[in-house]
PDB file of C-alpha atoms in Angstrom:
ATOM      1  CA  LEU G  13     104.390  16.227 -76.347  1.00 42.00           C
ATOM      2  CA  SER G  14     107.290  16.213 -73.937  1.00 41.00           C
ATOM      3  CA  ASN G  15     110.032  18.788 -73.567  1.00 42.00           C
ATOM      4  CA  LYS G  16     112.569  16.220 -72.355  1.00 41.00           C
ATOM      5  CA  ALA G  17     114.868  14.353 -74.710  1.00 43.00           C
ATOM      6  CA  ASN G  18     116.007  10.894 -73.633  1.00 45.00           C
ATOM      7  CA  PRO G  19     119.534  10.092 -74.839  1.00 43.00           C
ATOM      8  CA  ALA G  20     118.620   6.409 -74.768  1.00 43.00           C
ATOM      9  CA  ASP G  21     116.079   6.829 -77.569  1.00 42.00           C
ATOM     10  CA  PRO G  22     117.092   5.133 -80.842  1.00 40.00           C
ATOM     11  CA  PRO G  23     118.323   7.270 -83.764  1.00 40.00           C
ATOM     12  CA  GLY G  24     115.530   8.827 -85.772  1.00 40.00           C
ATOM     13  CA  PHE G  25     112.985   8.607 -82.963  1.00 38.00           C
ATOM     14  CA  PRO G  26     111.522  12.021 -82.091  1.00 43.00           C
ATOM     15  CA  PRO G  27     112.109  12.189 -78.321  1.00 38.00           C
ATOM     16  CA  PHE G  28     109.632  15.035 -77.908  1.00 40.00           C
ATOM     17  CA  LEU G  29     106.738  13.012 -79.319  1.00 40.00           C
ATOM     18  CA  VAL G  30     104.979  11.088 -76.572  1.00 42.00           C
ATOM     19  CA  SER G  31     101.405  10.714 -77.786  1.00 51.00           C
ATOM     20  CA  LEU G  32      98.857  12.094 -80.187  1.00 58.00           C
ATOM     21  CA  ARG G  33      95.130  11.531 -80.074  1.00 57.00           C
ATOM     22  CA  ARG G  34      92.943  11.355 -83.154  1.00 54.00           C
ATOM     23  CA  ALA G  35      89.275  12.270 -82.851  1.00 54.00           C
ATOM     24  CA  TRP G  36      86.172  13.125 -84.860  1.00 54.00           C
ATOM     25  CA  ASP G  37      86.214  16.433 -83.027  1.00 60.00           C
ATOM     26  CA  PRO G  38      88.173  18.745 -85.374  1.00 62.00           C
ATOM     27  CA  ARG G  39      90.860  19.477 -82.793  1.00 59.00           C
ATOM     28  CA  THR G  40      94.003  17.407 -82.338  1.00 63.00           C
ATOM     29  CA  PRO G  41      95.266  17.424 -78.737  1.00 60.00           C
ATOM     30  CA  THR G  42      98.937  16.599 -78.191  1.00 62.00           C
ATOM     31  CA  SER G  43      99.500  14.996 -74.808  1.00 60.00           C
ATOM     32  CA  GLY G  44     102.448  14.689 -72.482  1.00 56.00           C
ATOM     33  CA  GLY G  45     103.244  11.441 -70.729  1.00 54.00           C
ATOM     34  CA  ALA G  46     102.600  12.707 -67.200  1.00 54.00           C
ATOM     35  CA  GLY G  47      98.795  12.824 -67.362  1.00 58.00           C
ATOM     36  CA  PRO G  48      95.688  13.130 -69.539  1.00 65.00           C
ATOM     37  CA  LYS G  49      95.752  16.903 -69.784  1.00 71.00           C
ATOM     38  CA  PRO G  50      96.825  18.002 -73.300  1.00 70.00           C
ATOM     39  CA  ILE G  51      99.621  20.549 -73.500  1.00 67.00           C
ATOM     40  CA  ALA G  52      98.485  21.797 -76.914  1.00 73.00           C
ATOM     41  CA  LYS G  53      95.331  21.825 -79.015  1.00 78.00           C
ATOM     42  CA  LEU G  54      95.395  22.380 -82.734  1.00 82.00           C
ATOM     43  CA  PRO G  55      92.123  23.632 -84.235  1.00 83.00           C
ATOM     44  CA  LEU G  56      91.572  21.903 -87.558  1.00 86.00           C
ATOM     45  CA  PRO G  57      89.343  22.629 -90.563  1.00 85.00           C
ATOM     46  CA  GLY G  58      87.677  19.192 -90.550  1.00 88.00           C
ATOM     47  CA  LYS G  59      87.257  15.757 -88.983  1.00 91.00           C
ATOM     48  CA  VAL G  60      90.472  13.788 -88.587  1.00 91.00           C
ATOM     49  CA  PHE G  61      90.584  10.460 -90.441  1.00 94.00           C
ATOM     50  CA  SER G  62      94.264   9.526 -90.085  1.00 94.00           C
ATOM     51  CA  MET G  63      97.592  10.807 -88.743  1.00 94.00           C
ATOM     52  CA  ASP G  64     101.272   9.913 -88.876  1.00 95.00           C
ATOM     53  CA  THR G  65     104.623  11.357 -87.835  1.00 93.00           C
ATOM     54  CA  HIS G  66     108.187  11.376 -89.080  1.00 94.00           C
ATOM     55  CA  GLY G  67     110.979  13.236 -87.339  1.00 92.00           C
ATOM     56  CA  HIS G  68     109.601  16.637 -86.339  1.00 90.00           C
ATOM     57  CA  ARG G  69     106.606  16.502 -88.706  1.00 93.00           C
ATOM     58  CA  ILE G  70     103.005  15.610 -87.842  1.00 93.00           C
ATOM     59  CA  VAL G  71     100.805  14.852 -90.857  1.00 95.00           C
ATOM     60  CA  VAL G  72      97.035  15.094 -90.295  1.00 94.00           C
ATOM     61  CA  ALA G  73      94.577  13.873 -92.948  1.00 95.00           C
ATOM     62  CA  MET G  74      91.048  15.236 -92.668  1.00 94.00           C
ATOM     63  CA  ALA G  75      87.665  15.447 -94.327  1.00 94.00           C
ATOM     64  CA  ASN G  76      87.302  17.248 -97.661  1.00 94.00           C
ATOM     65  CA  ARG G  77      90.738  15.958 -98.789  1.00 95.00           C
ATOM     66  CA  LYS G  78      92.579  18.400 -96.516  1.00 95.00           C
ATOM     67  CA  ILE G  79      96.103  17.702 -95.247  1.00 95.00           C
ATOM     68  CA  ASN G  80      97.756  19.783 -92.525  1.00 93.00           C
ATOM     69  CA  ILE G  81     101.442  19.319 -91.707  1.00 94.00           C
ATOM     70  CA  TYR G  82     102.833  20.631 -88.418  1.00 92.00           C
ATOM     71  CA  ASP G  83     106.337  21.142 -87.062  1.00 90.00           C
ATOM     72  CA  ALA G  84     106.268  19.504 -83.614  1.00 87.00           C
ATOM     73  CA  ARG G  85     109.229  21.616 -82.447  1.00 86.00           C
ATOM     74  CA  LYS G  86     107.215  24.828 -82.726  1.00 84.00           C
ATOM     75  CA  LEU G  87     103.513  24.057 -82.756  1.00 81.00           C
ATOM     76  CA  ASP G  88     101.429  27.028 -83.825  1.00 80.00           C
ATOM     77  CA  PRO G  89      97.691  26.542 -83.134  1.00 77.00           C
ATOM     78  CA  LYS G  90      96.846  29.194 -85.739  1.00 81.00           C
ATOM     79  CA  HIS G  91      99.021  28.035 -88.630  1.00 84.00           C
ATOM     80  CA  ALA G  92     100.242  24.703 -89.946  1.00 90.00           C
ATOM     81  CA  GLU G  93     103.660  24.465 -91.582  1.00 91.00           C
ATOM     82  CA  ILE G  94     101.864  23.297 -94.743  1.00 91.00           C
ATOM     83  CA  GLU G  95      98.139  23.396 -95.535  1.00 92.00           C
ATOM     84  CA  THR G  96      97.220  21.514 -98.686  1.00 93.00           C
ATOM     85  CA  GLU G  97      94.825  19.047-100.306  1.00 94.00           C
ATOM     86  CA  THR G  98      95.561  15.509-101.366  1.00 95.00           C
ATOM     87  CA  LEU G  99      95.754  14.615-105.056  1.00 95.00           C
ATOM     88  CA  LEU G 100      92.887  12.161-104.576  1.00 96.00           C
ATOM     89  CA  LYS G 101      89.311  13.230-105.253  1.00 95.00           C
ATOM     90  CA  TYR G 102      87.502  11.197-102.602  1.00 96.00           C
ATOM     91  CA  GLN G 103      87.547  10.657 -98.845  1.00 95.00           C
ATOM     92  CA  THR G 104      90.862   9.772 -97.221  1.00 97.00           C
ATOM     93  CA  ARG G 105      91.206   6.511 -95.294  1.00 96.00           C
ATOM     94  CA  SER G 106      94.883   6.456 -94.323  1.00 97.00           C
ATOM     95  CA  VAL G 107      98.061   8.537 -94.420  1.00 97.00           C
ATOM     96  CA  ARG G 108     101.616   7.264 -93.808  1.00 98.00           C
ATOM     97  CA  CYS G 109     104.952   9.091 -94.026  1.00 97.00           C
ATOM     98  CA  PHE G 110     107.776   7.842 -96.248  1.00 97.00           C
ATOM     99  CA  PRO G 111     110.585   6.224 -94.220  1.00 96.00           C
ATOM    100  CA  ASN G 112     113.040   8.717 -95.759  1.00 94.00           C
ATOM    101  CA  GLY G 113     110.955  11.637 -94.495  1.00 94.00           C
ATOM    102  CA  LEU G 114     110.514  13.249 -97.925  1.00 94.00           C
ATOM    103  CA  GLY G 115     106.741  12.886 -98.161  1.00 95.00           C
ATOM    104  CA  TYR G 116     103.705  10.753 -97.425  1.00 97.00           C
ATOM    105  CA  ALA G 117     101.261   8.326 -99.017  1.00 98.00           C
ATOM    106  CA  VAL G 118      97.482   8.767 -98.910  1.00 98.00           C
ATOM    107  CA  ALA G 119      94.839   6.057 -99.444  1.00 98.00           C
ATOM    108  CA  SER G 120      91.220   6.799-100.347  1.00 97.00           C
ATOM    109  CA  ILE G 121      87.819   5.126-100.567  1.00 96.00           C
ATOM    110  CA  GLU G 122      88.031   5.192-104.373  1.00 96.00           C
ATOM    111  CA  GLY G 123      90.662   2.470-104.813  1.00 97.00           C
ATOM    112  CA  ARG G 124      93.575   4.885-105.254  1.00 97.00           C
ATOM    113  CA  VAL G 125      96.804   5.765-103.490  1.00 98.00           C
ATOM    114  CA  SER G 126      98.804   8.963-103.939  1.00 97.00           C
ATOM    115  CA  MET G 127     102.510   9.523-103.290  1.00 97.00           C
ATOM    116  CA  GLU G 128     102.979  13.146-102.260  1.00 96.00           C
ATOM    117  CA  TYR G 129     106.048  15.156-101.275  1.00 94.00           C
ATOM    118  CA  PHE G 130     106.580  17.792 -98.611  1.00 90.00           C
ATOM    119  CA  GLY G 131     106.959  21.348 -99.876  1.00 78.00           C
ATOM    120  CA  GLN G 132     105.009  23.608-102.176  1.00 69.00           C
ATOM    121  CA  GLU G 133     107.726  24.037-104.806  1.00 73.00           C
ATOM    122  CA  GLU G 134     106.849  23.123-108.395  1.00 75.00           C
ATOM    123  CA  GLU G 135     109.572  20.458-108.469  1.00 76.00           C
ATOM    124  CA  GLN G 136     108.047  18.699-105.472  1.00 74.00           C
ATOM    125  CA  LYS G 137     104.564  18.835-106.978  1.00 75.00           C
ATOM    126  CA  LYS G 138     105.814  17.274-110.215  1.00 86.00           C
ATOM    127  CA  LYS G 139     107.219  14.269-108.330  1.00 90.00           C
ATOM    128  CA  SER G 140     103.831  13.511-106.738  1.00 94.00           C
ATOM    129  CA  TYR G 141     101.532  11.014-108.443  1.00 96.00           C
ATOM    130  CA  ALA G 142      98.528   8.751-107.832  1.00 97.00           C
ATOM    131  CA  PHE G 143      97.667   5.253-109.024  1.00 97.00           C
ATOM    132  CA  LYS G 144      94.695   2.872-109.076  1.00 97.00           C
ATOM    133  CA  CYS G 145      94.610  -0.277-106.935  1.00 97.00           C
ATOM    134  CA  HIS G 146      92.227  -2.696-105.200  1.00 97.00           C
ATOM    135  CA  ARG G 147      89.894  -3.030-108.154  1.00 96.00           C
ATOM    136  CA  LYS G 148      88.576  -5.898-110.236  1.00 94.00           C
ATOM    137  CA  VAL G 149      86.591  -6.340-113.443  1.00 94.00           C
ATOM    138  CA  GLU G 150      83.852  -8.969-113.726  1.00 94.00           C
ATOM    139  CA  ASP G 151      81.589  -9.334-116.753  1.00 94.00           C
ATOM    140  CA  GLY G 152      82.704  -5.973-118.034  1.00 95.00           C
ATOM    141  CA  VAL G 153      81.904  -4.190-114.735  1.00 96.00           C
ATOM    142  CA  GLU G 154      84.683  -2.596-112.680  1.00 96.00           C
ATOM    143  CA  TYR G 155      84.393  -2.934-108.893  1.00 95.00           C
ATOM    144  CA  VAL G 156      86.280  -0.351-106.845  1.00 96.00           C
ATOM    145  CA  TYR G 157      87.188  -0.984-103.186  1.00 96.00           C
ATOM    146  CA  PRO G 158      88.296   1.435-100.463  1.00 97.00           C
ATOM    147  CA  VAL G 159      91.969   1.264 -99.497  1.00 98.00           C
ATOM    148  CA  ASN G 160      91.918   1.136 -95.699  1.00 97.00           C
ATOM    149  CA  ALA G 161      95.551   0.631 -94.769  1.00 97.00           C
ATOM    150  CA  LEU G 162      99.099   1.610 -95.711  1.00 98.00           C
ATOM    151  CA  ALA G 163     102.388   0.381 -94.226  1.00 98.00           C
ATOM    152  CA  PHE G 164     105.961   1.198 -95.307  1.00 98.00           C
ATOM    153  CA  HIS G 165     108.829  -1.245 -95.014  1.00 97.00           C
ATOM    154  CA  PRO G 166     111.279   0.423 -92.586  1.00 95.00           C
ATOM    155  CA  LYS G 167     114.392  -0.562 -94.564  1.00 94.00           C
ATOM    156  CA  PHE G 168     113.548  -0.712 -98.263  1.00 95.00           C
ATOM    157  CA  GLY G 169     110.863   1.982 -98.510  1.00 94.00           C
ATOM    158  CA  THR G 170     108.514  -0.349-100.361  1.00 97.00           C
ATOM    159  CA  PHE G 171     104.991  -0.420 -98.972  1.00 98.00           C
ATOM    160  CA  ALA G 172     101.876  -2.513 -98.522  1.00 98.00           C
ATOM    161  CA  THR G 173      98.229  -1.604 -99.073  1.00 98.00           C
ATOM    162  CA  GLY G 174      95.119  -3.349 -97.770  1.00 98.00           C
ATOM    163  CA  GLY G 175      91.570  -2.864 -99.005  1.00 97.00           C
ATOM    164  CA  CYS G 176      87.946  -3.830 -98.630  1.00 97.00           C
ATOM    165  CA  ASP G 177      88.510  -6.462-101.321  1.00 96.00           C
ATOM    166  CA  GLY G 178      90.341  -8.514 -98.667  1.00 97.00           C
ATOM    167  CA  VAL G 179      93.615  -8.205-100.580  1.00 97.00           C
ATOM    168  CA  VAL G 180      97.087  -7.095 -99.469  1.00 98.00           C
ATOM    169  CA  ASN G 181      99.440  -5.796-102.169  1.00 98.00           C
ATOM    170  CA  THR G 182     103.075  -4.747-101.890  1.00 98.00           C
ATOM    171  CA  TRP G 183     104.464  -1.972-104.094  1.00 98.00           C
ATOM    172  CA  ASP G 184     107.681  -0.373-105.261  1.00 97.00           C
ATOM    173  CA  GLY G 185     106.742   3.293-105.222  1.00 94.00           C
ATOM    174  CA  ALA G 186     110.023   4.473-106.752  1.00 91.00           C
ATOM    175  CA  ASN G 187     109.574   2.293-109.841  1.00 92.00           C
ATOM    176  CA  LYS G 188     105.766   2.506-109.824  1.00 94.00           C
ATOM    177  CA  LYS G 189     105.044  -1.217-109.909  1.00 95.00           C
ATOM    178  CA  ARG G 190     103.358  -3.913-107.841  1.00 97.00           C
ATOM    179  CA  LEU G 191     105.704  -6.455-106.296  1.00 97.00           C
ATOM    180  CA  TYR G 192     103.375  -9.086-104.853  1.00 97.00           C
ATOM    181  CA  GLN G 193      99.747  -9.865-104.042  1.00 97.00           C
ATOM    182  CA  TYR G 194      98.955 -12.008-101.006  1.00 96.00           C
ATOM    183  CA  SER G 195      96.204 -14.611-100.927  1.00 95.00           C
ATOM    184  CA  LYS G 196      92.806 -13.040-100.468  1.00 96.00           C
ATOM    185  CA  TYR G 197      91.334 -12.808 -96.958  1.00 97.00           C
ATOM    186  CA  GLN G 198      87.698 -13.615 -96.219  1.00 95.00           C
ATOM    187  CA  THR G 199      86.901 -10.040 -95.221  1.00 96.00           C
ATOM    188  CA  SER G 200      88.259  -6.482 -95.485  1.00 97.00           C
ATOM    189  CA  ILE G 201      91.786  -5.520 -94.499  1.00 97.00           C
ATOM    190  CA  ALA G 202      91.427  -3.046 -91.635  1.00 96.00           C
ATOM    191  CA  ASP G 203      95.079  -2.274 -90.870  1.00 97.00           C
ATOM    192  CA  LEU G 204      98.683  -3.210 -91.658  1.00 97.00           C
ATOM    193  CA  CYS G 205     102.006  -2.815 -89.864  1.00 97.00           C
ATOM    194  CA  PHE G 206     105.600  -3.982 -90.423  1.00 97.00           C
ATOM    195  CA  ASN G 207     107.718  -4.830 -87.412  1.00 96.00           C
ATOM    196  CA  VAL G 208     110.729  -2.611 -86.713  1.00 94.00           C
ATOM    197  CA  HIS G 209     113.108  -4.926 -88.604  1.00 95.00           C
ATOM    198  CA  GLY G 210     110.806  -5.316 -91.601  1.00 96.00           C
ATOM    199  CA  THR G 211     110.832  -9.115 -91.339  1.00 96.00           C
ATOM    200  CA  LYS G 212     107.123  -9.472 -90.523  1.00 97.00           C
ATOM    201  CA  LEU G 213     103.913  -7.851 -91.728  1.00 97.00           C
ATOM    202  CA  ALA G 214     100.930  -7.860 -89.361  1.00 97.00           C
ATOM    203  CA  VAL G 215      97.569  -7.937 -91.142  1.00 98.00           C
ATOM    204  CA  ALA G 216      94.313  -7.069 -89.339  1.00 97.00           C
ATOM    205  CA  ALA G 217      91.296  -8.406 -91.234  1.00 96.00           C
ATOM    206  CA  SER G 218      87.865  -7.274 -90.111  1.00 94.00           C
ATOM    207  CA  TYR G 219      84.598  -6.122 -91.617  1.00 88.00           C
ATOM    208  CA  THR G 220      84.830  -2.321 -91.766  1.00 84.00           C
ATOM    209  CA  PHE G 221      81.119  -1.571 -92.315  1.00 81.00           C
ATOM    210  CA  GLU G 222      81.707  -0.418 -95.880  1.00 74.00           C
ATOM    211  CA  GLN G 223      78.260  -1.757 -96.734  1.00 73.00           C
ATOM    212  CA  GLY G 224      76.531  -0.290 -93.699  1.00 63.00           C
TER     213      GLY G 224
END
């Protein structure tokens, strides 16, 4: 984290956020740009599987379905702004914040994605939901694949998911429907990312050791 704001930074970019490091060690160091020494360490209740940021918020997804949300303007090592659990029942693979900053999406190993909103109010909880994806049925048997990657379109708020089935899907979260399914890749989808204009989607396909 840096305490200097650069007026040249584009709108919406958090000027105080320089770098974050994710580790299996259940501490998340936040680092300044001047050197490797972290300026803050946040003790966490479990191993970190994924992180994302939007504005002043840092969202950390951990083992045992735990989600901690921090305010980067006033980091408190003892208390997160929000401490909660994801709606999903199994291990988290990825977390990504909504482009509008109202919440975040979580992907799990059980072929599900949840759309969850910031805040503990009952109204916010009612808006949250989860859905099944990256599954197939053959000869009456359902095969369920981990969802490894999430990526939001920066302009429209639609999003893409990638799984161990080698498939990339795009979704309209507001209307709860799938928009498109890309041709299947030969191996698992490891990561996804839209460019800043939303005109291109980068797809990283690689075996992710889901079978050992």
